[in-house]
Short mmCIF file of C-alpha atoms and ligand atoms in Angstrom, two decimals:
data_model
loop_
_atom_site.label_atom_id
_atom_site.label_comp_id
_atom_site.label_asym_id
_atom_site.label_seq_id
_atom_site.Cartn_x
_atom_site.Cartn_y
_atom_site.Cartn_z
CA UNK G 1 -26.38 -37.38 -20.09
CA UNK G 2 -28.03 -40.81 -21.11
CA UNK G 3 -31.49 -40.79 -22.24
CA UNK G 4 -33.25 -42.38 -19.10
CA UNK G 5 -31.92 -39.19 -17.17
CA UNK G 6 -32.56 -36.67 -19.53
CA UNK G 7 -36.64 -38.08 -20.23
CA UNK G 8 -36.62 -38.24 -16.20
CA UNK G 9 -35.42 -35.10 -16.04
CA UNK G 10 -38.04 -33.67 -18.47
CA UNK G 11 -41.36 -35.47 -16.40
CA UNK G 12 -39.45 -34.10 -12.98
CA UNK G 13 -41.95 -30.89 -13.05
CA UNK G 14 -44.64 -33.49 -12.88
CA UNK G 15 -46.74 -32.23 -15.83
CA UNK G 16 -47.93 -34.15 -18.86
CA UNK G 17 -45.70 -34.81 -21.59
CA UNK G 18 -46.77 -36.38 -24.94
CA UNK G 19 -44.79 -39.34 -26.08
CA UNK G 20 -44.28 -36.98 -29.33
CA UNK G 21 -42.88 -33.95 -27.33
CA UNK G 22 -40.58 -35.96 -25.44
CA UNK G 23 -39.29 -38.08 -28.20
CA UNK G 24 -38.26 -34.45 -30.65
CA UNK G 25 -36.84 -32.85 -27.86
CA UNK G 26 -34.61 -35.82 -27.12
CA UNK G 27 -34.06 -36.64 -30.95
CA UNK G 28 -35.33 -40.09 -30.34
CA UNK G 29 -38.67 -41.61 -31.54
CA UNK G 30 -42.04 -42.40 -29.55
CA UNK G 31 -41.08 -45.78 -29.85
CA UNK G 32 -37.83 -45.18 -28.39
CA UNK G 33 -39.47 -43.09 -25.45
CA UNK G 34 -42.24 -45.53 -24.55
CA UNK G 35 -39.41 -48.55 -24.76
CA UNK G 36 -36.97 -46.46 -22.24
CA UNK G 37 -40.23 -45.66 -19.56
CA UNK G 38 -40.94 -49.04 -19.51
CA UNK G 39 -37.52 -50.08 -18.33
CA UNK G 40 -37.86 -47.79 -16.00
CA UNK G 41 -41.67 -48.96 -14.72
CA UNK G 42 -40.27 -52.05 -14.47
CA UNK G 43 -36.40 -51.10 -11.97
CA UNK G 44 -39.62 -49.71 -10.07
CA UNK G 45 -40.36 -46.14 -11.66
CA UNK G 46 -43.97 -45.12 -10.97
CA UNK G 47 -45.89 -43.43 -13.94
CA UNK G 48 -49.20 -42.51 -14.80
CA UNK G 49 -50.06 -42.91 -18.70
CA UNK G 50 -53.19 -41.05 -20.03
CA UNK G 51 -54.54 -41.67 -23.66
CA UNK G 52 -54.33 -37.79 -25.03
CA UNK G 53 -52.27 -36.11 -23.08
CA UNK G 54 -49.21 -38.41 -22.51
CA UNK G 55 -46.70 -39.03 -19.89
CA UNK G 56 -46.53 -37.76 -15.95
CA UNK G 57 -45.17 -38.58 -12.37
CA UNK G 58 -46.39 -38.75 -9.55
CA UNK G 59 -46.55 -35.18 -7.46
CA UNK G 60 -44.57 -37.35 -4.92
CA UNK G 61 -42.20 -38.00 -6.76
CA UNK G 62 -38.86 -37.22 -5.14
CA UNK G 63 -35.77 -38.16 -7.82
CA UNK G 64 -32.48 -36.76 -7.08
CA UNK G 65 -30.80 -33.78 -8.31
CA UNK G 66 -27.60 -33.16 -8.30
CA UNK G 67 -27.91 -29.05 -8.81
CA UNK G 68 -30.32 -28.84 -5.86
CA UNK G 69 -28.56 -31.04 -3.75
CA UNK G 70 -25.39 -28.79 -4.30
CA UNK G 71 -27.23 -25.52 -3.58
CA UNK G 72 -28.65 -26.77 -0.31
CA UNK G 73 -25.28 -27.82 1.19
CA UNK G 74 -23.71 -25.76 3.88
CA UNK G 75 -20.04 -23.97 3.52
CA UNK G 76 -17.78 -26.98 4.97
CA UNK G 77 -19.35 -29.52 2.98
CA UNK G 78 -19.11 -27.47 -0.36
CA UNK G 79 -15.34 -26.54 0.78
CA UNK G 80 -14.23 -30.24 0.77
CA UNK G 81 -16.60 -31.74 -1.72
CA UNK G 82 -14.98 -33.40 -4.80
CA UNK G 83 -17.21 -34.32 -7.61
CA UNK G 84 -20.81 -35.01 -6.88
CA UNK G 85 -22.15 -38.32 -8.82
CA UNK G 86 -25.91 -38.85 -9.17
CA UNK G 87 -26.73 -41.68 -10.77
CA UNK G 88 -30.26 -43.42 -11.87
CA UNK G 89 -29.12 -46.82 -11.66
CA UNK G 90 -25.61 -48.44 -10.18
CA UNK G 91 -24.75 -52.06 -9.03
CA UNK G 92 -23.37 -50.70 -5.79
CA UNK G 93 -22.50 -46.76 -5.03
CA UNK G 94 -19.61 -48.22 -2.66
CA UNK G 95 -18.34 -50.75 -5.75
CA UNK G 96 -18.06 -48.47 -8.22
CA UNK G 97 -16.65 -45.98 -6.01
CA UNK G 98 -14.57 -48.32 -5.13
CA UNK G 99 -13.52 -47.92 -8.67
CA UNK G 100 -12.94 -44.87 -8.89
CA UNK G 101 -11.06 -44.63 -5.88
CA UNK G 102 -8.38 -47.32 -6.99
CA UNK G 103 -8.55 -44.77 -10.15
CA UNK G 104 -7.06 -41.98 -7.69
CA UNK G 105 -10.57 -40.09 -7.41
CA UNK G 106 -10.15 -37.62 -5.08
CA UNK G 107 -10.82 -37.40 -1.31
CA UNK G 108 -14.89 -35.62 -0.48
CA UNK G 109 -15.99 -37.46 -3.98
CA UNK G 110 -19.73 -38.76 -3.37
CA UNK G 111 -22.00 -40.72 -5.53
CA UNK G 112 -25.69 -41.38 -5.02
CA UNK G 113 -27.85 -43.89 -7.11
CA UNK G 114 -31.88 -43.84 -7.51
CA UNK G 115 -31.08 -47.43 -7.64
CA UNK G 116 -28.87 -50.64 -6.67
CA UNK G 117 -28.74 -53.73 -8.82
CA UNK G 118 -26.10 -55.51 -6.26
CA UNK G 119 -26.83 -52.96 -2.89
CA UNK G 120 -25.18 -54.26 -0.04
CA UNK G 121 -24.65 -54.62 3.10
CA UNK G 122 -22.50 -55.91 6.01
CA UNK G 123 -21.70 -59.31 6.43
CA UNK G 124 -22.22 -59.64 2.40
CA UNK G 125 -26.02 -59.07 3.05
CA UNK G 126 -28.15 -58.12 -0.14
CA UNK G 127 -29.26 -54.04 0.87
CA UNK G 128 -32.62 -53.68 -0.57
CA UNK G 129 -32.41 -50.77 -3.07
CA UNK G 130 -35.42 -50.05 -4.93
CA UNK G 131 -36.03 -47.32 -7.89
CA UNK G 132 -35.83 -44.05 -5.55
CA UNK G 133 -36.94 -45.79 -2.06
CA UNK G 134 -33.47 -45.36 -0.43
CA UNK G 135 -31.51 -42.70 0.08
CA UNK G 136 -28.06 -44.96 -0.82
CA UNK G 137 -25.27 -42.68 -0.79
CA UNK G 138 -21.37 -43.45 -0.62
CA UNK G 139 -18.73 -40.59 0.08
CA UNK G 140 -14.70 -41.54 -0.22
CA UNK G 141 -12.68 -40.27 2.44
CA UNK G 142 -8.94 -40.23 2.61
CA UNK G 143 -7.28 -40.27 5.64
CA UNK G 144 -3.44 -40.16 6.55
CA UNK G 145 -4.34 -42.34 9.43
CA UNK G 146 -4.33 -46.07 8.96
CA UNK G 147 -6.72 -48.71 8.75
CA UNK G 148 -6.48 -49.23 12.77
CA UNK G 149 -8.49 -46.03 12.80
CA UNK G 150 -11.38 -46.77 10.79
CA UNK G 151 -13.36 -48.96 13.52
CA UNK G 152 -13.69 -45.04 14.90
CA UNK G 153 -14.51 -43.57 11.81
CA UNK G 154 -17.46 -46.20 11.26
CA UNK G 155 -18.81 -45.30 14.63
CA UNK G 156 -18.68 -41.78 13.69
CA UNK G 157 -20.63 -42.14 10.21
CA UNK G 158 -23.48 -43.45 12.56
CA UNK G 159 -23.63 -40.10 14.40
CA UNK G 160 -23.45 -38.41 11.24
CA UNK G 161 -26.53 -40.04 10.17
CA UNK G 162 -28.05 -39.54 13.75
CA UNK G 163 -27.47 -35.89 13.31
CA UNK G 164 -28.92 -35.92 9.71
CA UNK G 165 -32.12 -37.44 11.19
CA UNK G 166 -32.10 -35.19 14.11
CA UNK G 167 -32.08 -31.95 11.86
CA UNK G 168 -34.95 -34.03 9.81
CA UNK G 169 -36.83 -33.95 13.02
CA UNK G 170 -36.27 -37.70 13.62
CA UNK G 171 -35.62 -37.16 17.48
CA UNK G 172 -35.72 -41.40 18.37
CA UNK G 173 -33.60 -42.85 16.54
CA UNK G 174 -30.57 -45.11 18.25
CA UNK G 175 -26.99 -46.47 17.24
CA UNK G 176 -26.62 -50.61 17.74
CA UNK G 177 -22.87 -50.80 17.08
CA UNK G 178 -21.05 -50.66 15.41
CA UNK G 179 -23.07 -48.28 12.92
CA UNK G 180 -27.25 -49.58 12.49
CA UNK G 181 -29.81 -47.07 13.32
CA UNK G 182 -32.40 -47.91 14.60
CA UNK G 183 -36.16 -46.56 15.39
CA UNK G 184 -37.86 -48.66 18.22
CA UNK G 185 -35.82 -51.68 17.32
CA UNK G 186 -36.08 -51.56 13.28
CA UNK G 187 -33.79 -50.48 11.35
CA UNK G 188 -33.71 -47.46 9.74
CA UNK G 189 -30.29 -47.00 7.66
CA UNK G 190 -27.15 -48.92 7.40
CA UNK G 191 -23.29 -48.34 7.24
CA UNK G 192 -21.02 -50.35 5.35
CA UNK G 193 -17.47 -49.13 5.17
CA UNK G 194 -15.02 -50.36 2.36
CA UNK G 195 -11.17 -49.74 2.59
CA UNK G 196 -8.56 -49.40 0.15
CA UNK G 197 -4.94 -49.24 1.06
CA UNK G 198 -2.64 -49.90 4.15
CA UNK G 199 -3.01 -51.68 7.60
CA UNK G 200 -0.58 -48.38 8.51
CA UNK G 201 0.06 -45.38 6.44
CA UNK G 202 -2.85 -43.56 4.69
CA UNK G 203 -5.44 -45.46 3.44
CA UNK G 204 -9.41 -44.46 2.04
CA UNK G 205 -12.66 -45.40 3.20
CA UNK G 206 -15.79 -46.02 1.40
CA UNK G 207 -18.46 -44.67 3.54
CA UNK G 208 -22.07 -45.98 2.14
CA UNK G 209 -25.00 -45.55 3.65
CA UNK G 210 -28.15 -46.48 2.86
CA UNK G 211 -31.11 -44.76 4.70
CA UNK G 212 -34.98 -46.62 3.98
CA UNK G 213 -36.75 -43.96 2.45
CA UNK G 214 -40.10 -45.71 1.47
CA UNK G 215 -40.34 -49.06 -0.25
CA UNK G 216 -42.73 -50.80 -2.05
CA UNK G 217 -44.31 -53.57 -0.35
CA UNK G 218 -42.65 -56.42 -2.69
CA UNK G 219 -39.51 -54.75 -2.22
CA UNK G 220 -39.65 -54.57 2.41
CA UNK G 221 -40.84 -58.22 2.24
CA UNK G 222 -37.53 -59.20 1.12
CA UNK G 223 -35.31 -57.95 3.77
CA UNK G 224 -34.78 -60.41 6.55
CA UNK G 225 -34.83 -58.23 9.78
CA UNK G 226 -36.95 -55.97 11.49
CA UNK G 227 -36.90 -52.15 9.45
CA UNK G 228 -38.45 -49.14 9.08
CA UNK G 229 -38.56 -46.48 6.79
CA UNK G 230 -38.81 -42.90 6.66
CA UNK G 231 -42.48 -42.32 5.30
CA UNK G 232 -43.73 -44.65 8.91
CA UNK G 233 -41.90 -41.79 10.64
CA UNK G 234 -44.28 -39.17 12.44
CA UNK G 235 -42.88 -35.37 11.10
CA UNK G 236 -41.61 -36.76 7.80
CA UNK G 237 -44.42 -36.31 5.00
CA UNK G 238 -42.22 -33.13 3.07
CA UNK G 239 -39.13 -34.32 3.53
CA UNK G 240 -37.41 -33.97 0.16
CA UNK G 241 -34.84 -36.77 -0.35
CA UNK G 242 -32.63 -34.01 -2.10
CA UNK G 243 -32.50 -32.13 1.44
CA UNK G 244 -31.71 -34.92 3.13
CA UNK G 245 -28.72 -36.11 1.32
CA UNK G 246 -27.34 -32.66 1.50
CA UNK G 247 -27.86 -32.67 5.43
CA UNK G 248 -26.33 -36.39 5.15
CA UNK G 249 -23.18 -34.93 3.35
CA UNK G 250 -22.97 -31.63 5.90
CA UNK G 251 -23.25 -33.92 8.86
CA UNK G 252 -20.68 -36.22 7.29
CA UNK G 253 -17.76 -33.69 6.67
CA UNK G 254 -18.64 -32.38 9.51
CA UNK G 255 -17.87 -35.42 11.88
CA UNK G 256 -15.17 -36.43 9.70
CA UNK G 257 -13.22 -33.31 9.69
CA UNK G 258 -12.97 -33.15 13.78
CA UNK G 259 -12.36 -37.49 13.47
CA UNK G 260 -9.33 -36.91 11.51
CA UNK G 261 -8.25 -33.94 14.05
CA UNK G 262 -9.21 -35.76 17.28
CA UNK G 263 -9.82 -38.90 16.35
CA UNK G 264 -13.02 -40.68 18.49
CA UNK G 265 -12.97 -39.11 21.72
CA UNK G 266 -15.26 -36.15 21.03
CA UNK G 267 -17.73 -38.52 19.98
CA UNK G 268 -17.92 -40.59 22.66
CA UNK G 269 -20.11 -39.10 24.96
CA UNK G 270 -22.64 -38.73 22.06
CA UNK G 271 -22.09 -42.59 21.04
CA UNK G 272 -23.24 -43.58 24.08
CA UNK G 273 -26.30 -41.37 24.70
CA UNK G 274 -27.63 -43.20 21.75
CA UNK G 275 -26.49 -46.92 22.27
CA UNK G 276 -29.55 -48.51 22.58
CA UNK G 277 -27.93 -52.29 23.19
CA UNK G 278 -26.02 -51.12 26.34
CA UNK G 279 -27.13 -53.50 29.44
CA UNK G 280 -29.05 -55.50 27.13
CA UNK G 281 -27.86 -59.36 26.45
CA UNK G 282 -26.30 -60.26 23.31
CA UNK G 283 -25.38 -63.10 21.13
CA UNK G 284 -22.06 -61.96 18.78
CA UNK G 285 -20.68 -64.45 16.22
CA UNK G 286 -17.50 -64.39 15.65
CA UNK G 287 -15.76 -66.47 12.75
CA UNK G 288 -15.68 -69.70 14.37
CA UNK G 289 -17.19 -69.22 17.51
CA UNK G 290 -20.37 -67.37 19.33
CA UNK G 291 -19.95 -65.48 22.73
CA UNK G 292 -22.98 -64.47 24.61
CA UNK G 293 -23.00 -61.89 27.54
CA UNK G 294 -24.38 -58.57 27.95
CA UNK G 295 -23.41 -54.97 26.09
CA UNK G 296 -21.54 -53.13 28.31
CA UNK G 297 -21.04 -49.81 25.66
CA UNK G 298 -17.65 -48.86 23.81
CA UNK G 299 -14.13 -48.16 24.83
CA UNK G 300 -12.23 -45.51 23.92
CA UNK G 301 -11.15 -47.34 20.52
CA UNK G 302 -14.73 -47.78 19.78
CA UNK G 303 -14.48 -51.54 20.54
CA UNK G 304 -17.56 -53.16 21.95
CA UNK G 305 -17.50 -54.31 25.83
CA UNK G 306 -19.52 -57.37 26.52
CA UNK G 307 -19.86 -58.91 30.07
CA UNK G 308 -19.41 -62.73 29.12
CA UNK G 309 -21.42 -64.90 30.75
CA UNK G 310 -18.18 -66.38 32.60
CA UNK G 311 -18.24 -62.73 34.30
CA UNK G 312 -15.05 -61.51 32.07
CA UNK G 313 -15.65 -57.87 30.18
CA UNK G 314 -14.06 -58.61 26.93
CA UNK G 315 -13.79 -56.20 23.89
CA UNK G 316 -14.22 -56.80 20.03
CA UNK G 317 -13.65 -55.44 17.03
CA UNK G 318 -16.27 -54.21 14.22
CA UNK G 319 -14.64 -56.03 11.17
CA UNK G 320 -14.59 -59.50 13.01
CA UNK G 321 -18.31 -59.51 14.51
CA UNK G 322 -21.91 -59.59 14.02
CA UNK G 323 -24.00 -58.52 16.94
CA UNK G 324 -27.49 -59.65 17.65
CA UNK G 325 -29.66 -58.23 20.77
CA UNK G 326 -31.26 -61.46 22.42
CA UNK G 327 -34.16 -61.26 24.87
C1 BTN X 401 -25.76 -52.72 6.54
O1 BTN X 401 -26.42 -52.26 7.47
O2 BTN X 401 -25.66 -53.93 6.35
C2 BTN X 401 -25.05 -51.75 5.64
C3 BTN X 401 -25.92 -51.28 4.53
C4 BTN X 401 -25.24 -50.27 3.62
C5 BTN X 401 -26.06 -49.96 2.39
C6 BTN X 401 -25.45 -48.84 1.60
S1 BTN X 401 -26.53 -48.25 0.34
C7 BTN X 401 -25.23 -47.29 -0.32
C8 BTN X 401 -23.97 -48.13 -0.23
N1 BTN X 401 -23.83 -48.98 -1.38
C9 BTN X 401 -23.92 -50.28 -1.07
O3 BTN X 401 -23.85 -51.22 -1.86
N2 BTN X 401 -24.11 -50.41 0.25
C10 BTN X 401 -24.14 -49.14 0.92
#
């Protein structure tokens, strides 16, 4: 384990810790210790220092644990589970599972990162990843069916992360397709899928998600659309992040599992209850061109309807478009 984990790990009970305690247990100097905490103070690592006594976090801090995220998943989940990665600091969880997945890493393997250097999102957005404000998560899924199918699967991830929030006693959260949710019109996590492998024949996704946990202020000024974040949310003040990415992974195999059985249609129903852009008018750019009209929900493919303003429903595909809700 590197040393940044292991002194994080030793300050998780959130008592004091001398500089000298920390440094022989580790078999590193005070120096060394002090050197390594302020890295971390400054990837956003909050710390309280006190002359005499040493080293302690926060009683709110939350870091992520990879033993007691295990023990609080549910039998499916642990059945299909590969290897469970967390990590204090990544560029991207989907890039370098990315990596591993071109390095045959097995189907169910998930990663999770305190941080992101490179986070991002769709449309080659920056996703704003602070020191332990996210919950940014990515999960590699196999599938025997081909790339065709994964416009489904991305719609799916979005009820898995519904569901997730629904068990966390988020009740208002919505889907804007293909896969934002959103609380009262901000967002509240993202989905970005990554493929590797065939147009036809089987091919694996990269399912990340990245769910705003709570953000410092510098770090929410810098993202460029409405958002939320869990600790605005009424009911949320013990949520443990821990819980919540084992409820993320439940939900997950869960919806993926009957997705590669029955593909969308189960799901539909569900989809729509949610969609919180259908009837409302919308301005989607395409590559080289911009059609405006109003949501008219999904087809059975998962495509998006839109009532052009020439009065044609036509339907488009999740890769190709970026959707904005106009007023
Ligand atoms: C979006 O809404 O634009 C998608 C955001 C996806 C962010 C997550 S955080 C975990 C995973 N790793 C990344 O680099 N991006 C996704």
């Amino acid at each position: 384990m590197q040393l940044r984990s292991q002194l994080l790990n030793r300050l998780a009970d959130g008592q004091f810790h001398s500089g000298e305690a920390l440094g022989s247990a580790l078999g590193v100097s005070r120096m060394a210790v002090w050197k390594h905490l302020k890295a971390l103070r400054e990837l956003g690592l909050d710390f309280e220092v006190v002359r005499g006594k040493g080293y302690r976090l926060p009683a709110s801090c939350d870091l992520l644990d990879q033993e007691t995220i295990l023990a609080a998943l549910g039998p499916q989940a642990r059945a299909g589970l590969g290897p469970l990665h967390v990590m204090l600091e990544v560029d991207s969880t989907n890039s370098w599972l990315r990596e591993q997945t071109l390095n045959g890493a097995r189907s169910g393997t998930v990663c999770l990162a305190e941080l992101q250097h490179a986070g991002r999102g769709r449309h080659g957005r920056h996703w704003v990843s602070p020191f332990a404000g996210n919950l940014c998560l990515s999960l590699l899924w196999r599938t025997s069916q081909g790339a065709a199918a994964l416009g489904g699967l991305s719609l799916v991830a979005g009820i898995a992360v519904l569901r997730c929030l629904q068990s966390a006693g988020i009740h208002g959260a919505g889907l804007k397709w293909p896969n934002d949710v959103l609380v009262d019109g901000a967002k509240l996590a993202g989905i970005l899928i990554d493929v590797a492998g065939e147009a036809s024949g089987p091919c694996a996704a990269i399912i990340g998600i990245g769910i705003n946990i709570s953000l410092p202020e510098s770090a929410g000024a810098a993202i460029d659309q409405p958002w939320t974040q869990l600790s605005a949310l009424a009911g949320t003040t013990d949520l443990s992040r821990n819980r919540l990415a084992a409820m993320l992974i439940d939900n997950l195999f869960e919806v993926f599992a009957e997705f590669d059985s029955q593909g969308l249609q189960p799901f539909l129903e569900e989809w729509c209850k949610h969609d919180v852009v259908a009837g409302c008018p919308v301005s989607l750019q395409l590559p080289h061109t911009r059609v405006l009209g109003t949501a008219r929900g999904i087809d059975a493919s998962g495509a998006l309807l839109v009532e052009t303003t020439g009065g044609r429903e036509e339907r488009f595909l999740s890769g190709e478009v970026s959707l904005r809700v106009t007023t």
